[in-house]
Coordinates of C-alpha atoms in Angstrom, one line a residue:
Chain A
M2 CA -27.6 -14.2 1.4
S3 CA -25.0 -16.7 0.2
E4 CA -23.0 -18.7 2.3
I5 CA -20.5 -19.1 0.3
T6 CA -19.1 -15.6 0.6
K7 CA -18.6 -16.1 4.5
L8 CA -15.7 -18.7 3.9
S9 CA -12.3 -18.0 4.5
L10 CA -9.8 -18.7 1.6
T11 CA -8.7 -21.7 3.0
E12 CA -12.3 -23.2 3.4
L13 CA -12.8 -22.1 -0.2
V14 CA -9.6 -24.0 -1.8
E15 CA -10.5 -26.8 0.2
S16 CA -14.3 -26.8 -0.9
I17 CA -13.1 -26.5 -4.8
K18 CA -10.4 -29.3 -4.1
N19 CA -13.0 -32.2 -2.5
K20 CA -15.1 -30.7 -5.3
K21 CA -17.8 -29.9 -3.1
L22 CA -17.9 -26.3 -4.7
S23 CA -16.8 -25.3 -8.4
S24 CA -15.2 -22.2 -9.4
S25 CA -18.3 -21.1 -10.9
E26 CA -20.2 -21.3 -8.0
V27 CA -17.6 -19.5 -5.9
T28 CA -17.2 -16.7 -8.8
K29 CA -20.8 -15.9 -9.1
A30 CA -21.7 -15.9 -5.2
F31 CA -19.1 -12.7 -4.9
I32 CA -20.3 -11.3 -8.1
E33 CA -23.4 -11.3 -6.6
R34 CA -22.4 -9.9 -3.6
S35 CA -20.4 -7.5 -4.8
E36 CA -23.4 -6.1 -6.9
K37 CA -25.3 -5.5 -4.3
S38 CA -22.4 -3.8 -2.6
K39 CA -22.0 -0.7 -4.8
V40 CA -22.7 1.1 -1.6
L41 CA -19.6 0.6 -0.7
N42 CA -17.7 1.8 -3.7
A43 CA -15.1 -0.6 -3.3
F44 CA -14.4 -1.4 -7.0
I45 CA -12.8 1.0 -9.7
T46 CA -13.4 -1.6 -12.7
K47 CA -15.4 -4.8 -12.4
D48 CA -13.9 -7.7 -14.8
F49 CA -17.2 -10.2 -13.8
T50 CA -18.5 -11.1 -17.4
S51 CA -14.7 -12.4 -18.2
A52 CA -14.3 -13.7 -14.4
L53 CA -17.3 -15.9 -15.0
D54 CA -15.7 -17.3 -18.7
K55 CA -12.2 -18.1 -16.9
A56 CA -14.4 -20.0 -13.7
K57 CA -16.3 -22.0 -16.7
K58 CA -13.1 -22.9 -18.2
F59 CA -11.3 -23.8 -14.7
D60 CA -14.1 -25.7 -14.0
Q61 CA -14.1 -27.9 -17.3
K62 CA -10.4 -28.8 -16.8
P63 CA -9.7 -27.9 -13.3
D64 CA -6.2 -28.2 -12.1
L65 CA -6.4 -29.2 -8.4
N66 CA -2.8 -29.1 -7.5
L67 CA -3.1 -24.9 -7.6
K68 CA -2.5 -23.3 -4.6
L69 CA -5.7 -21.0 -5.5
P70 CA -8.0 -23.6 -7.7
G71 CA -10.3 -21.3 -9.2
I72 CA -10.4 -18.8 -6.6
P73 CA -11.7 -15.5 -8.0
M74 CA -10.0 -12.1 -6.5
A75 CA -10.1 -8.7 -6.9
V76 CA -6.6 -6.8 -6.5
K77 CA -6.0 -3.0 -5.8
D78 CA -5.7 -0.9 -8.6
L79 CA -2.4 -0.2 -8.5
F80 CA -1.4 -3.5 -10.2
C81 CA -0.9 -3.1 -13.6
T82 CA -3.0 -6.0 -15.2
K83 CA -2.8 -6.9 -18.9
N84 CA -5.5 -5.5 -21.0
V85 CA -7.6 -4.4 -17.6
K86 CA -7.7 -0.9 -16.9
T87 CA -5.0 0.5 -14.4
T88 CA -5.9 3.7 -12.9
A89 CA -4.0 4.1 -9.4
G90 CA -7.2 5.8 -8.4
S91 CA -6.2 9.2 -10.7
K92 CA -7.7 11.0 -13.3
I93 CA -4.3 11.0 -15.1
L94 CA -4.7 6.7 -15.7
N95 CA -8.6 6.8 -16.1
N96 CA -7.6 5.4 -19.5
F97 CA -4.8 3.4 -19.2
V98 CA -4.8 -0.2 -20.3
P99 CA -1.3 -1.9 -19.4
T100 CA 0.3 -4.0 -21.9
Y101 CA 1.9 -6.2 -19.2
E102 CA 1.1 -8.0 -16.0
S103 CA 2.6 -7.1 -12.8
T104 CA 4.5 -10.1 -11.3
V105 CA 2.6 -10.1 -8.1
T106 CA -0.6 -10.7 -10.1
E107 CA 1.1 -12.9 -12.7
N108 CA 2.0 -15.2 -9.5
I109 CA -1.4 -15.1 -8.3
W110 CA -3.0 -15.8 -11.9
S111 CA -0.5 -18.8 -12.3
E112 CA -1.7 -20.7 -8.9
G113 CA -5.4 -20.8 -10.6
A114 CA -6.8 -17.4 -9.3
I115 CA -9.1 -15.6 -11.2
L116 CA -9.4 -12.1 -11.7
L117 CA -12.6 -10.1 -10.2
G118 CA -11.7 -6.6 -10.6
K119 CA -9.7 -3.4 -9.8
L120 CA -10.5 -1.9 -6.2
N121 CA -10.2 1.7 -5.2
C122 CA -7.3 3.2 -3.4
D123 CA -6.0 6.6 -2.5
E124 CA -4.9 8.6 -5.6
F125 CA -1.8 6.9 -6.6
A126 CA -1.5 5.2 -3.2
M127 CA -1.5 8.7 -1.1
G128 CA -3.6 8.4 1.9
S129 CA -4.8 7.3 4.7
S130 CA -8.4 6.9 4.2
N131 CA -8.9 6.4 0.8
E132 CA -10.8 9.7 0.1
T133 CA -7.8 11.0 -2.5
S134 CA -9.3 8.7 -4.9
F135 CA -10.7 10.3 -8.3
F136 CA -13.4 7.9 -8.1
G137 CA -14.7 8.6 -4.7
N138 CA -14.4 7.3 -1.1
V139 CA -15.0 4.3 0.2
Q140 CA -17.5 3.2 3.0
N141 CA -15.9 0.7 5.4
P142 CA -18.5 -2.1 5.9
I143 CA -18.1 -1.8 9.6
D144 CA -20.5 1.1 9.6
K145 CA -21.8 4.1 7.6
N146 CA -19.8 7.1 6.5
L147 CA -17.0 5.6 8.3
V148 CA -13.4 5.8 6.2
P149 CA -11.7 2.3 5.5
G150 CA -8.4 3.4 6.1
G151 CA -6.0 3.9 3.1
S152 CA -4.4 3.6 0.6
S153 CA -5.3 0.2 -0.3
G154 CA -9.3 0.9 1.3
G155 CA -11.0 -0.6 -1.7
S156 CA -9.0 -3.7 -0.6
A157 CA -9.6 -3.3 3.2
S158 CA -13.5 -3.0 2.5
A159 CA -13.8 -5.6 -0.1
V160 CA -12.2 -8.1 2.2
A161 CA -14.2 -7.2 5.2
G162 CA -17.6 -6.7 3.2
Q163 CA -16.8 -10.2 2.2
L164 CA -16.8 -8.8 -2.2
T165 CA -13.5 -10.7 -2.3
P166 CA -12.1 -13.8 -0.6
I167 CA -8.5 -12.2 -0.2
T168 CA -6.9 -9.1 -1.9
I169 CA -3.5 -7.8 -2.4
G170 CA -2.5 -4.2 -1.6
T171 CA 0.3 -2.1 -1.4
D172 CA 1.8 -0.6 1.9
T173 CA 4.5 2.6 1.4
G174 CA 4.1 4.1 5.0
G175 CA 1.1 2.0 6.5
S176 CA -1.4 1.4 3.6
I177 CA -1.8 -2.3 3.9
R178 CA -1.6 -2.6 7.6
Q179 CA -3.9 0.6 8.6
P180 CA -6.6 -0.2 6.9
A181 CA -6.5 -3.8 7.8
S182 CA -6.8 -2.3 11.3
F183 CA -9.5 0.0 10.8
T184 CA -11.8 -2.8 9.1
G185 CA -11.1 -5.9 11.6
T186 CA -9.1 -7.9 8.6
V187 CA -5.7 -8.9 8.6
G188 CA -2.7 -7.5 6.6
L189 CA 1.0 -8.2 5.9
K190 CA 3.6 -6.0 4.8
P191 CA 6.5 -8.5 3.7
T192 CA 10.2 -7.4 3.9
Y193 CA 11.4 -4.7 1.2
G194 CA 12.3 -7.0 -1.9
S195 CA 10.3 -10.0 -1.0
C196 CA 8.0 -9.1 -3.6
S197 CA 8.5 -7.9 -6.5
R198 CA 7.5 -4.2 -7.7
Y199 CA 7.5 -4.8 -11.0
G200 CA 4.2 -3.6 -13.0
I201 CA 3.2 -1.9 -9.6
V202 CA 2.3 1.6 -10.1
A203 CA 5.1 3.5 -8.5
F204 CA 5.2 6.1 -5.5
A205 CA 8.0 5.9 -3.6
S206 CA 10.5 3.2 -4.8
S207 CA 12.3 2.2 -1.8
L208 CA 9.5 1.8 0.6
D209 CA 6.5 0.4 -1.6
Q210 CA 5.9 -3.4 -1.2
A211 CA 3.2 -5.6 -2.2
G212 CA 1.3 -7.6 0.5
P213 CA -1.6 -10.0 1.5
M214 CA -4.9 -8.8 3.0
A215 CA -7.4 -11.4 4.4
Q216 CA -9.7 -12.4 6.9
N217 CA -7.5 -14.5 9.0
V218 CA -3.7 -15.4 9.5
K219 CA -3.7 -18.8 7.9
D220 CA -5.0 -16.8 4.3
C221 CA -2.7 -14.3 4.7
A222 CA 0.5 -16.7 5.0
L223 CA -1.1 -18.8 1.9
L224 CA -1.0 -15.8 -0.1
Q225 CA 2.2 -14.5 0.6
E226 CA 3.7 -17.7 -0.1
V227 CA 2.0 -17.4 -3.7
I228 CA 3.3 -13.3 -4.2
S229 CA 6.7 -13.3 -2.5
S230 CA 9.5 -14.1 -5.3
F231 CA 12.6 -13.3 -6.9
D232 CA 12.2 -11.5 -10.2
V233 CA 14.7 -10.2 -12.5
K234 CA 12.6 -7.6 -13.7
D235 CA 12.9 -5.6 -10.3
S236 CA 16.4 -4.5 -9.4
T237 CA 15.7 -4.8 -5.8
S238 CA 14.1 -8.0 -5.5
I239 CA 16.3 -9.9 -2.9
D240 CA 17.0 -13.8 -3.7
F241 CA 16.6 -15.7 -0.3
K242 CA 15.3 -18.8 0.5
R243 CA 11.7 -18.2 0.8
S244 CA 9.7 -20.7 3.4
H245 CA 6.6 -22.2 2.8
Y246 CA 4.5 -19.8 4.8
S247 CA 1.1 -21.5 5.0
K248 CA 2.1 -25.2 5.6
D249 CA 5.5 -24.3 7.9
L250 CA 2.6 -21.7 10.1
T251 CA 2.7 -23.0 13.8
N252 CA 1.0 -21.5 16.8
N253 CA 4.1 -22.5 18.6
I254 CA 6.0 -19.4 19.8
K255 CA 7.0 -20.7 23.2
G256 CA 10.7 -18.9 24.1
K257 CA 10.3 -16.4 21.5
K258 CA 11.4 -12.9 23.2
I259 CA 9.2 -10.0 22.2
G260 CA 9.9 -6.7 22.0
I261 CA 7.8 -3.7 23.6
P262 CA 9.1 -0.5 22.4
K263 CA 8.4 2.5 25.3
E264 CA 8.5 5.3 22.3
Y265 CA 5.4 3.7 20.7
R266 CA 3.4 5.0 23.8
V267 CA 3.1 8.3 22.5
D268 CA 0.8 11.0 23.9
G269 CA -2.7 11.4 23.6
M270 CA -2.9 7.4 22.8
P271 CA -6.5 6.7 23.8
K272 CA -6.8 4.5 26.7
E273 CA -8.4 1.6 25.0
I274 CA -5.3 1.6 22.6
E275 CA -3.0 1.3 25.3
D276 CA -5.4 -1.3 26.9
L277 CA -5.6 -3.0 23.8
W278 CA -1.6 -3.1 23.6
Q279 CA -1.6 -4.3 27.4
K280 CA -4.2 -7.2 26.3
G281 CA -1.8 -8.3 23.3
I282 CA 1.0 -8.6 25.8
E283 CA -0.8 -11.2 27.7
Y284 CA -1.7 -13.0 24.9
V285 CA 1.8 -13.3 23.7
R286 CA 2.9 -14.3 27.1
D287 CA 0.0 -17.0 27.6
C288 CA 1.6 -18.4 24.5
G289 CA 5.2 -18.8 26.1
A290 CA 6.8 -16.0 24.5
E291 CA 9.0 -13.7 26.7
I292 CA 8.3 -10.0 26.7
I293 CA 11.2 -7.8 26.7
N294 CA 11.1 -4.0 27.2
I295 CA 13.1 -2.7 24.6
S296 CA 13.8 1.0 22.9
L297 CA 13.9 2.5 19.6
P298 CA 14.6 6.1 20.5
H299 CA 14.1 7.8 17.2
T300 CA 10.3 6.6 16.7
S301 CA 9.4 10.1 16.5
Y302 CA 11.6 11.4 14.3
A303 CA 10.0 8.2 11.5
L304 CA 7.3 10.4 10.2
P305 CA 9.2 13.8 9.7
T306 CA 11.5 11.2 7.3
Y307 CA 8.8 9.5 6.0
Y308 CA 7.4 12.7 4.7
I309 CA 10.4 13.9 2.6
V310 CA 11.2 10.8 1.5
A311 CA 8.7 9.3 0.1
P312 CA 7.2 12.7 -1.8
A313 CA 10.7 12.9 -2.8
E314 CA 10.8 9.7 -4.5
A315 CA 7.0 10.2 -5.6
S316 CA 7.9 13.7 -7.3
S317 CA 10.7 12.0 -9.3
N318 CA 8.3 8.9 -10.6
L319 CA 5.5 10.8 -11.3
A320 CA 7.4 12.9 -13.4
R321 CA 6.5 10.2 -16.2
Y322 CA 2.6 11.2 -16.3
D323 CA 3.2 14.4 -18.8
G324 CA 0.1 13.6 -20.8
V325 CA 2.2 12.1 -23.8
K326 CA 2.5 8.8 -24.1
Y327 CA -0.3 7.4 -22.2
G328 CA -3.2 8.8 -19.5
Y329 CA -5.0 12.4 -19.3
R330 CA -4.3 15.1 -22.1
A331 CA -5.3 18.9 -21.3
N332 CA -5.0 21.3 -24.1
G333 CA -2.0 23.7 -24.0
E334 CA -0.7 26.7 -26.0
N335 CA 2.7 24.9 -26.5
L336 CA 4.3 21.6 -24.9
I337 CA 5.2 23.1 -21.4
D338 CA 1.9 24.7 -20.9
M339 CA 0.3 21.4 -22.2
Y340 CA 2.2 19.4 -19.3
E341 CA 1.6 21.9 -17.1
K342 CA -2.4 22.0 -17.5
T343 CA -2.2 17.9 -17.8
R344 CA -0.5 17.7 -14.4
S345 CA -3.0 20.5 -12.6
E346 CA -6.3 19.0 -13.8
G347 CA -5.0 15.1 -14.0
F348 CA -3.5 15.4 -10.5
G349 CA -5.7 15.4 -7.2
A350 CA -4.8 18.0 -4.3
E351 CA -2.9 15.4 -2.0
V352 CA -1.2 14.0 -5.0
Q353 CA -0.2 17.8 -6.2
R354 CA 0.9 18.7 -2.9
R355 CA 3.3 15.6 -2.5
I356 CA 5.1 16.2 -5.8
M357 CA 5.4 19.7 -4.7
I358 CA 7.0 18.9 -1.4
G359 CA 9.3 16.4 -3.1
T360 CA 10.5 19.1 -5.5
Y361 CA 11.2 21.7 -2.8
V362 CA 13.4 19.0 -0.9
L363 CA 15.0 17.8 -3.9
S364 CA 15.6 21.3 -5.4
S365 CA 19.0 23.2 -5.5
G366 CA 20.2 24.1 -2.0
Y367 CA 17.4 22.6 0.0
Y368 CA 18.7 18.8 -1.1
D369 CA 21.2 18.8 2.0
A370 CA 19.3 19.9 4.6
Y371 CA 16.1 18.2 3.7
Y372 CA 16.3 15.1 1.6
L373 CA 20.3 14.1 2.7
K374 CA 19.3 14.9 6.5
A375 CA 16.4 12.5 5.9
Q376 CA 18.4 9.5 4.5
K377 CA 20.5 10.1 7.2
V378 CA 18.1 9.8 10.2
R379 CA 16.5 6.9 8.2
R380 CA 19.9 4.8 8.8
L381 CA 19.4 6.2 12.7
I382 CA 15.7 4.4 12.1
K383 CA 16.9 1.2 10.9
N384 CA 19.9 1.4 13.4
D385 CA 17.4 1.4 16.4
F386 CA 15.6 -1.9 15.1
D387 CA 19.1 -3.6 14.3
E388 CA 19.9 -2.8 18.1
A389 CA 16.6 -4.2 19.3
Y390 CA 16.9 -7.2 17.3
K391 CA 20.0 -8.4 19.1
K392 CA 17.7 -8.8 22.1
V393 CA 14.2 -9.6 20.6
D394 CA 12.9 -12.1 17.9
A395 CA 9.6 -9.6 17.1
I396 CA 8.1 -6.2 18.1
L397 CA 4.6 -5.6 19.3
T398 CA 2.8 -2.4 19.0
P399 CA -0.7 -0.9 18.2
S400 CA -1.5 -0.9 14.6
T401 CA -3.0 2.7 14.9
P402 CA -2.9 5.6 17.3
S403 CA -7.2 5.3 16.9
S404 CA -9.8 3.4 15.4
A405 CA -11.3 4.2 11.9
F406 CA -12.8 7.8 11.5
K407 CA -15.7 9.5 10.0
I408 CA -15.8 10.5 6.0
G409 CA -14.6 14.4 6.0
E410 CA -13.2 14.3 9.6
K411 CA -9.4 14.8 8.7
T412 CA -9.4 15.9 5.2
N413 CA -8.6 19.9 5.9
D414 CA -5.9 18.6 7.6
P415 CA -3.0 16.9 6.1
V416 CA -0.6 16.6 9.1
S417 CA -3.6 15.4 11.6
M418 CA -4.1 12.5 8.4
Y419 CA -0.3 11.5 8.4
L420 CA -0.4 10.8 12.1
N421 CA -2.3 7.8 11.4
D422 CA 0.8 6.1 9.8
I423 CA 2.7 7.0 13.0
F424 CA 3.0 3.2 14.1
T425 CA 3.6 1.8 10.6
V426 CA 5.7 4.2 8.5
P427 CA 9.1 3.4 11.0
V428 CA 8.7 -0.6 9.6
N429 CA 8.5 0.9 5.5
L430 CA 12.2 2.8 6.6
A431 CA 13.5 0.3 8.1
G432 CA 12.2 -2.3 5.3
L433 CA 10.9 -4.9 7.7
P434 CA 7.8 -7.2 7.4
G435 CA 5.1 -6.2 9.7
I436 CA 1.7 -7.7 10.1
S437 CA -1.5 -6.0 11.4
I438 CA -4.1 -8.2 13.4
P439 CA -7.4 -7.4 14.7
A440 CA -7.6 -7.3 18.4
G441 CA -10.3 -6.1 19.6
H442 CA -13.2 -3.5 19.2
D443 CA -13.2 0.4 20.8
A444 CA -16.3 1.4 22.9
K445 CA -18.1 2.5 19.3
G446 CA -17.9 -1.4 18.3
Y447 CA -15.0 -0.3 15.6
P448 CA -12.1 -2.8 15.2
L449 CA -8.7 -2.0 16.4
G450 CA -5.4 -3.6 15.1
L451 CA -2.0 -4.9 16.8
Q452 CA 0.9 -4.9 14.7
I453 CA 3.5 -7.3 15.2
I454 CA 7.3 -6.5 13.2
G455 CA 9.9 -8.8 12.6
K456 CA 13.5 -8.9 11.5
A457 CA 14.1 -8.8 7.4
F458 CA 13.1 -11.8 5.8
D459 CA 11.3 -13.5 8.7
E460 CA 7.7 -13.3 7.7
Q461 CA 7.3 -16.7 8.7
N462 CA 7.8 -15.7 12.6
I463 CA 5.5 -12.9 13.1
L464 CA 2.8 -15.2 10.7
N465 CA 3.1 -17.9 13.6
I466 CA 3.2 -15.3 16.5
A467 CA 0.0 -13.6 14.7
F468 CA -1.5 -16.8 14.3
A469 CA -0.8 -18.0 18.2
M470 CA -2.4 -14.7 19.1
E471 CA -5.5 -14.9 16.7
E472 CA -6.3 -17.9 18.4
K473 CA -5.9 -16.4 21.9
I474 CA -8.1 -13.6 20.6
N475 CA -10.5 -15.3 19.2
F476 CA -11.8 -11.9 17.1
K477 CA -15.1 -11.3 15.5
N478 CA -16.1 -8.9 13.3
K479 CA -19.1 -6.9 13.9
I480 CA -20.3 -6.9 10.2
T481 CA -24.1 -6.2 9.7
D482 CA -24.4 -6.0 5.9
W483 CA -25.9 -2.3 6.7
W484 CA -25.3 -1.5 3.1
I485 CA -27.4 -4.0 1.6
K486 CA -31.0 -3.6 1.1
Chain B
M30 CA 11.9 28.4 7.7
S31 CA 8.8 29.8 6.2
I32 CA 7.4 29.1 2.4
D33 CA 6.2 32.4 0.6
L34 CA 3.7 32.5 -2.3
K35 CA 6.8 33.2 -4.2
T36 CA 8.4 30.0 -3.6
I37 CA 5.1 27.8 -4.3
K38 CA 5.3 29.3 -7.7
H39 CA 8.9 28.5 -8.0
I40 CA 8.2 25.0 -6.8
S41 CA 4.9 24.6 -9.1
K42 CA 7.2 25.6 -12.4
L43 CA 9.7 23.1 -11.2
S44 CA 6.8 20.3 -10.8
R45 CA 5.5 21.6 -14.1
I46 CA 1.9 22.0 -12.2
S47 CA 0.2 24.9 -13.0
V48 CA -1.8 26.6 -10.0
D49 CA -4.4 29.4 -9.8
E50 CA -3.6 32.4 -6.9
Q51 CA -6.4 30.7 -4.8
R52 CA -4.6 27.3 -4.9
A53 CA -1.0 28.7 -4.5
K54 CA -2.1 30.5 -1.3
K55 CA -3.7 27.3 0.3
L56 CA -0.5 25.7 -0.6
V57 CA 1.3 28.1 1.3
G58 CA -0.3 27.4 4.7
D59 CA -0.6 23.5 3.6
L60 CA 3.4 23.1 3.1
N61 CA 4.2 25.5 5.8
S62 CA 2.1 23.1 8.7
I63 CA 4.2 19.9 7.0
F64 CA 7.8 21.9 6.9
D65 CA 7.3 22.9 10.6
F66 CA 6.3 19.1 11.3
I67 CA 9.6 18.2 9.1
E68 CA 11.6 20.7 11.1
K69 CA 12.1 18.0 13.9
L70 CA 14.7 16.5 12.3
N71 CA 17.0 19.7 13.1
E72 CA 17.1 18.0 16.5
L73 CA 19.2 15.5 15.5
K74 CA 23.2 15.7 15.1
T75 CA 23.7 13.4 12.2
E76 CA 27.2 15.1 10.7
N77 CA 28.5 11.6 11.2
V78 CA 25.8 9.4 10.1
K79 CA 26.4 7.8 6.7
P80 CA 22.6 8.3 4.4
L81 CA 20.9 5.4 3.7
T82 CA 20.2 5.5 0.2
S83 CA 18.9 1.8 -0.2
I84 CA 17.4 -0.8 2.1
A85 CA 18.2 -3.6 0.1
E86 CA 22.0 -3.3 -0.1
T87 CA 22.5 -5.3 -3.3
T88 CA 24.8 -5.2 -6.3
L89 CA 22.7 -5.3 -9.5
K90 CA 22.6 -8.6 -11.3
L91 CA 23.5 -8.5 -14.9
R92 CA 21.5 -10.2 -17.6
S93 CA 21.3 -10.4 -21.4
D94 CA 20.4 -7.9 -23.3
E95 CA 17.4 -9.6 -25.1
V96 CA 13.9 -8.1 -26.4
Q97 CA 11.6 -9.7 -23.9
S98 CA 8.1 -7.7 -25.7
K99 CA 7.7 -8.2 -29.0
N100 CA 5.3 -6.4 -31.6
I101 CA 3.6 -4.3 -28.9
R102 CA 3.9 -0.8 -30.9
E103 CA 0.6 -0.6 -31.6
Q104 CA -1.1 -1.5 -28.0
I105 CA 1.3 0.7 -26.3
I106 CA 0.4 4.0 -29.3
K107 CA -3.1 3.2 -28.3
N108 CA -2.9 4.2 -25.0
S109 CA -1.3 7.8 -25.8
P110 CA -3.5 10.7 -25.8
Q111 CA -2.9 12.1 -29.7
D112 CA -0.6 9.9 -32.3
N113 CA -0.7 9.6 -36.0
E114 CA -0.2 5.5 -35.9
D115 CA 3.4 5.9 -36.0
Y116 CA 4.5 8.3 -33.4
F117 CA 3.2 10.3 -30.3
V118 CA 2.0 13.7 -31.2
V119 CA 3.0 16.7 -28.8
P120 CA 2.3 20.6 -29.4
K121 CA 4.6 21.8 -31.8
V122 CA 7.8 22.3 -30.4
I123 CA 10.0 24.4 -32.7
E124 CA 8.8 27.2 -34.7

């Protein structure tokens, strides 16, 4: 097996810049490994031939001043890629070929990276296990028949399985951080407004954010530097001074105040998660940070709030899939019948369920009781964080209440599936940045993650804390390549 | 509060998603368990709380109204399930 795919993004960039490796060699190595890794089902669309062409072109006239010179990279199939099929994991977009490029991917290609293909995800990013994808579930490289988490499951699997050196996902309620935690990788959900949402298939517009998923914190910082930009094409994009996340990365976190919220000690949390959290607290203390106990009193209301706000926004966003302008169409006796059949056949069960919840909470007579109520509670949740940040610089929590579970284990009980996101959802509701880093293993040897939540626009600070902790933790992912014969 | 079969059929109509009897029955169970979970919000008094409608409280910026994507009609039409080269085609609306 090629040693090239074992290299981190930072190492690959260096090797290409030093001319030790060519873009073609690197691209070929990842393609070869991906071809042997079909069992993982990480890809929905492969763009390998075109990737090799682009790599060859790069090598003929390499621009080594770029941040991602000739680096091949696969991305979640929620990002529109010009002239390359974009499905959002749904049958309803099975044939959709965008005429435009998302701003985030545009930023990546303009720094020299090369598209390898589009990665599997839960349908319209609705799921926590990648089992709602029309293109089948994804295997976690950690163990056979284990979910990679979701919704960015294909992205997490592809990074952990070394099918791509790095990738991007999207996170509406934990869809970057939870799969990162399940696969022993690093995942950052940036502040709302940091990365443009232009060209990303919309799920819940007030919560959606794109972010990097990587093998380590430094790689993650480098990609964040590339993708974060102010964009006039996204009306919620924010024009703030972005730091040079990778250049400014430091493990010096002396004197930083780290909050430990007591409400995250939830009932029934496995002891190994509690122990991991304790270990994390010791690590940051070892780095010279100060630990402060804090309270986020409305934490337990975050998931119920999320399951009103997100489906409500989804039901509006997904109204556009009507079988007229693009995507799947079913035959109907008349226009309305065509709409109803198209949406019934084109959307999977979870997406239909969420559209219906959203439609209900927005419908006449229920709007105030549900949607307005949820927006008010969302304010209380945000206020909790605002209060906490008067005392601390960042907050440390577990990323998930458990390690990865088996395929099929939670598909019949939507609420138990939703509980996966209990520690990640409050961060989206408050629009804050959060990063998950691998911090240990459970008794079965499956990875467990810790989450660092920052103040709005303070990505640099949580990246620094993550970087300092990473050094102390010295995590090694246990990947046996079981899927490669 | 509980959601019955009649409500499911009403929501399905509003959502423009046809559901058969069997699926509707399953949705009654699913949605009730989700709404049981959501009802927790009623524990909170929120009369005096201002709803949070946007996390990024910015004002919309103005820009000049210029065409940026030109001559892409053909590509756009190509994505449609049915067209006559100039228009999207849908089932007959007016008798």
